[in-house]
mmCIF file with all atom_site columns, C-alpha atoms in Angstrom:
data_model
loop_
_atom_site.group_PDB
_atom_site.id
_atom_site.type_symbol
_atom_site.label_atom_id
_atom_site.label_alt_id
_atom_site.label_comp_id
_atom_site.label_asym_id
_atom_site.label_entity_id
_atom_site.label_seq_id
_atom_site.pdbx_PDB_ins_code
_atom_site.Cartn_x
_atom_site.Cartn_y
_atom_site.Cartn_z
_atom_site.occupancy
_atom_site.B_iso_or_equiv
_atom_site.pdbx_formal_charge
_atom_site.auth_seq_id
_atom_site.auth_comp_id
_atom_site.auth_asym_id
_atom_site.auth_atom_id
_atom_site.pdbx_PDB_model_num
ATOM 1  C CA . MET A 1 1  ? -158.360 107.607 -160.186 1.00 0.00 ? 29 MET A CA 1
ATOM 2  C CA . GLU A 1 2  ? -156.661 110.912 -160.863 1.00 0.00 ? 30 GLU A CA 1
ATOM 3  C CA . GLU A 1 3  ? -158.783 113.529 -162.605 1.00 0.00 ? 31 GLU A CA 1
ATOM 4  C CA . ARG A 1 4  ? -156.976 115.812 -165.002 1.00 0.00 ? 32 ARG A CA 1
ATOM 5  C CA . ILE A 1 5  ? -158.236 118.971 -166.610 1.00 0.00 ? 33 ILE A CA 1
ATOM 6  C CA . THR A 1 6  ? -156.679 119.577 -169.977 1.00 0.00 ? 34 THR A CA 1
ATOM 7  C CA . MET A 1 7  ? -156.928 122.725 -171.966 1.00 0.00 ? 35 MET A CA 1
ATOM 8  C CA . SER A 1 8  ? -157.810 122.735 -175.612 1.00 0.00 ? 36 SER A CA 1
ATOM 9  C CA . SER A 1 9  ? -155.754 124.766 -178.056 1.00 0.00 ? 37 SER A CA 1
ATOM 10 C CA . ASP A 1 10 ? -158.081 127.713 -177.478 1.00 0.00 ? 38 ASP A CA 1
ATOM 11 C CA . GLY A 1 11 ? -157.638 127.411 -173.700 1.00 0.00 ? 39 GLY A CA 1
ATOM 12 C CA . ASP A 1 12 ? -161.205 126.256 -173.043 1.00 0.00 ? 40 ASP A CA 1
ATOM 13 C CA . PRO A 1 13 ? -161.358 123.283 -170.645 1.00 0.00 ? 41 PRO A CA 1
ATOM 14 C CA . GLN A 1 14 ? -165.042 122.686 -171.482 1.00 0.00 ? 42 GLN A CA 1
ATOM 15 C CA . SER A 1 15 ? -164.370 122.006 -175.162 1.00 0.00 ? 43 SER A CA 1
ATOM 16 C CA . SER A 1 16 ? -161.568 119.661 -174.162 1.00 0.00 ? 44 SER A CA 1
ATOM 17 C CA . ASN A 1 17 ? -163.929 117.842 -171.786 1.00 0.00 ? 45 ASN A CA 1
ATOM 18 C CA . ALA A 1 18 ? -166.557 117.605 -174.534 1.00 0.00 ? 46 ALA A CA 1
ATOM 19 C CA . ARG A 1 19 ? -164.000 116.026 -176.872 1.00 0.00 ? 47 ARG A CA 1
ATOM 20 C CA . SER A 1 20 ? -162.915 113.593 -174.177 1.00 0.00 ? 48 SER A CA 1
ATOM 21 C CA . GLY A 1 21 ? -166.535 112.676 -173.531 1.00 0.00 ? 49 GLY A CA 1
ATOM 22 C CA . MET A 1 22 ? -167.210 112.101 -177.217 1.00 0.00 ? 50 MET A CA 1
ATOM 23 C CA . VAL A 1 23 ? -164.121 109.919 -177.599 1.00 0.00 ? 51 VAL A CA 1
ATOM 24 C CA . LEU A 1 24 ? -165.158 107.928 -174.537 1.00 0.00 ? 52 LEU A CA 1
ATOM 25 C CA . ASP A 1 25 ? -168.708 107.486 -175.865 1.00 0.00 ? 53 ASP A CA 1
ATOM 26 C CA . CYS A 1 26 ? -167.363 106.233 -179.192 1.00 0.00 ? 54 CYS A CA 1
ATOM 27 C CA . MET A 1 27 ? -164.968 103.823 -177.505 1.00 0.00 ? 55 MET A CA 1
ATOM 28 C CA . VAL A 1 28 ? -167.727 102.437 -175.283 1.00 0.00 ? 56 VAL A CA 1
ATOM 29 C CA . SER A 1 29 ? -169.943 101.918 -178.336 1.00 0.00 ? 57 SER A CA 1
ATOM 30 C CA . VAL A 1 30 ? -167.170 100.076 -180.184 1.00 0.00 ? 58 VAL A CA 1
ATOM 31 C CA . LEU A 1 31 ? -166.461 97.889  -177.145 1.00 0.00 ? 59 LEU A CA 1
ATOM 32 C CA . ARG A 1 32 ? -170.160 97.026  -176.820 1.00 0.00 ? 60 ARG A CA 1
ATOM 33 C CA . ILE A 1 33 ? -170.204 95.943  -180.445 1.00 0.00 ? 61 ILE A CA 1
ATOM 34 C CA . GLY A 1 34 ? -167.101 93.845  -179.808 1.00 0.00 ? 62 GLY A CA 1
ATOM 35 C CA . LEU A 1 35 ? -168.763 92.160  -176.864 1.00 0.00 ? 63 LEU A CA 1
ATOM 36 C CA . SER A 1 36 ? -171.888 91.426  -178.875 1.00 0.00 ? 64 SER A CA 1
ATOM 37 C CA . CYS A 1 37 ? -169.669 89.828  -181.526 1.00 0.00 ? 65 CYS A CA 1
ATOM 38 C CA . SER A 1 38 ? -168.112 87.506  -178.964 1.00 0.00 ? 66 SER A CA 1
ATOM 39 C CA . ASP A 1 39 ? -171.168 85.764  -177.535 1.00 0.00 ? 67 ASP A CA 1
ATOM 40 C CA . SER A 1 40 ? -170.429 82.103  -176.911 1.00 0.00 ? 68 SER A CA 1
ATOM 41 C CA . LEU A 1 41 ? -173.054 80.820  -179.339 1.00 0.00 ? 69 LEU A CA 1
ATOM 42 C CA . PRO A 1 42 ? -172.811 81.922  -182.970 1.00 0.00 ? 70 PRO A CA 1
ATOM 43 C CA . SER A 1 43 ? -176.591 82.242  -183.150 1.00 0.00 ? 71 SER A CA 1
ATOM 44 C CA . GLU A 1 44 ? -176.448 84.861  -180.369 1.00 0.00 ? 72 GLU A CA 1
ATOM 45 C CA . ARG A 1 45 ? -173.801 86.986  -182.093 1.00 0.00 ? 73 ARG A CA 1
ATOM 46 C CA . ILE A 1 46 ? -174.686 90.190  -183.871 1.00 0.00 ? 74 ILE A CA 1
ATOM 47 C CA . GLN A 1 47 ? -174.836 89.972  -187.670 1.00 0.00 ? 75 GLN A CA 1
ATOM 48 C CA . MET A 1 48 ? -171.952 91.566  -189.552 1.00 0.00 ? 76 MET A CA 1
ATOM 49 C CA . ASN A 1 49 ? -174.194 93.806  -191.650 1.00 0.00 ? 77 ASN A CA 1
ATOM 50 C CA . ILE A 1 50 ? -175.541 95.297  -188.414 1.00 0.00 ? 78 ILE A CA 1
ATOM 51 C CA . VAL A 1 51 ? -171.986 95.633  -187.064 1.00 0.00 ? 79 VAL A CA 1
ATOM 52 C CA . ALA A 1 52 ? -170.945 97.516  -190.202 1.00 0.00 ? 80 ALA A CA 1
ATOM 53 C CA . LYS A 1 53 ? -173.924 99.892  -189.945 1.00 0.00 ? 81 LYS A CA 1
ATOM 54 C CA . LYS A 1 54 ? -173.249 100.590 -186.273 1.00 0.00 ? 82 LYS A CA 1
ATOM 55 C CA . MET A 1 55 ? -169.510 101.128 -186.833 1.00 0.00 ? 83 MET A CA 1
ATOM 56 C CA . HIS A 1 56 ? -170.226 103.544 -189.691 1.00 0.00 ? 84 HIS A CA 1
ATOM 57 C CA . ALA A 1 57 ? -172.728 105.399 -187.503 1.00 0.00 ? 85 ALA A CA 1
ATOM 58 C CA . ILE A 1 58 ? -170.153 105.709 -184.710 1.00 0.00 ? 86 ILE A CA 1
ATOM 59 C CA . GLY A 1 59 ? -167.514 106.974 -187.130 1.00 0.00 ? 87 GLY A CA 1
ATOM 60 C CA . ASP A 1 60 ? -169.920 109.422 -188.749 1.00 0.00 ? 88 ASP A CA 1
ATOM 61 C CA . SER A 1 61 ? -171.019 110.726 -185.362 1.00 0.00 ? 89 SER A CA 1
ATOM 62 C CA . PHE A 1 62 ? -167.421 111.239 -184.272 1.00 0.00 ? 90 PHE A CA 1
ATOM 63 C CA . LEU A 1 63 ? -166.470 113.005 -187.498 1.00 0.00 ? 91 LEU A CA 1
ATOM 64 C CA . ARG A 1 64 ? -169.507 115.310 -187.326 1.00 0.00 ? 92 ARG A CA 1
ATOM 65 C CA . PHE A 1 65 ? -168.610 116.212 -183.754 1.00 0.00 ? 93 PHE A CA 1
ATOM 66 C CA . ARG A 1 66 ? -164.967 116.803 -184.658 1.00 0.00 ? 94 ARG A CA 1
ATOM 67 C CA . ASN A 1 67 ? -165.801 118.914 -187.705 1.00 0.00 ? 95 ASN A CA 1
ATOM 68 C CA . ARG A 1 68 ? -168.363 120.960 -185.786 1.00 0.00 ? 96 ARG A CA 1
ATOM 69 C CA . ASN A 1 69 ? -165.846 121.720 -183.040 1.00 0.00 ? 97 ASN A CA 1
ATOM 70 C CA . MET A 1 70 ? -162.804 122.494 -185.172 1.00 0.00 ? 98 MET A CA 1
ATOM 71 C CA . LYS A 1 71 ? -162.008 126.162 -185.436 1.00 0.00 ? 99 LYS A CA 1
#
């Protein structure tokens, strides 16, 4: 797989890598929730109230990160 280094608007590759890492972490979390929603037996699936809490937590975490790193 090809590795690319992208520059952020301020020219700092580390902040760009941090953003990429955060986006990846959020996507992995969402995919894990999706997988837990698709267990073959309904009794093994995650409850929707838990899904909603986790999705809100992921969104909140992403927004906090984005707001903290905006200049």
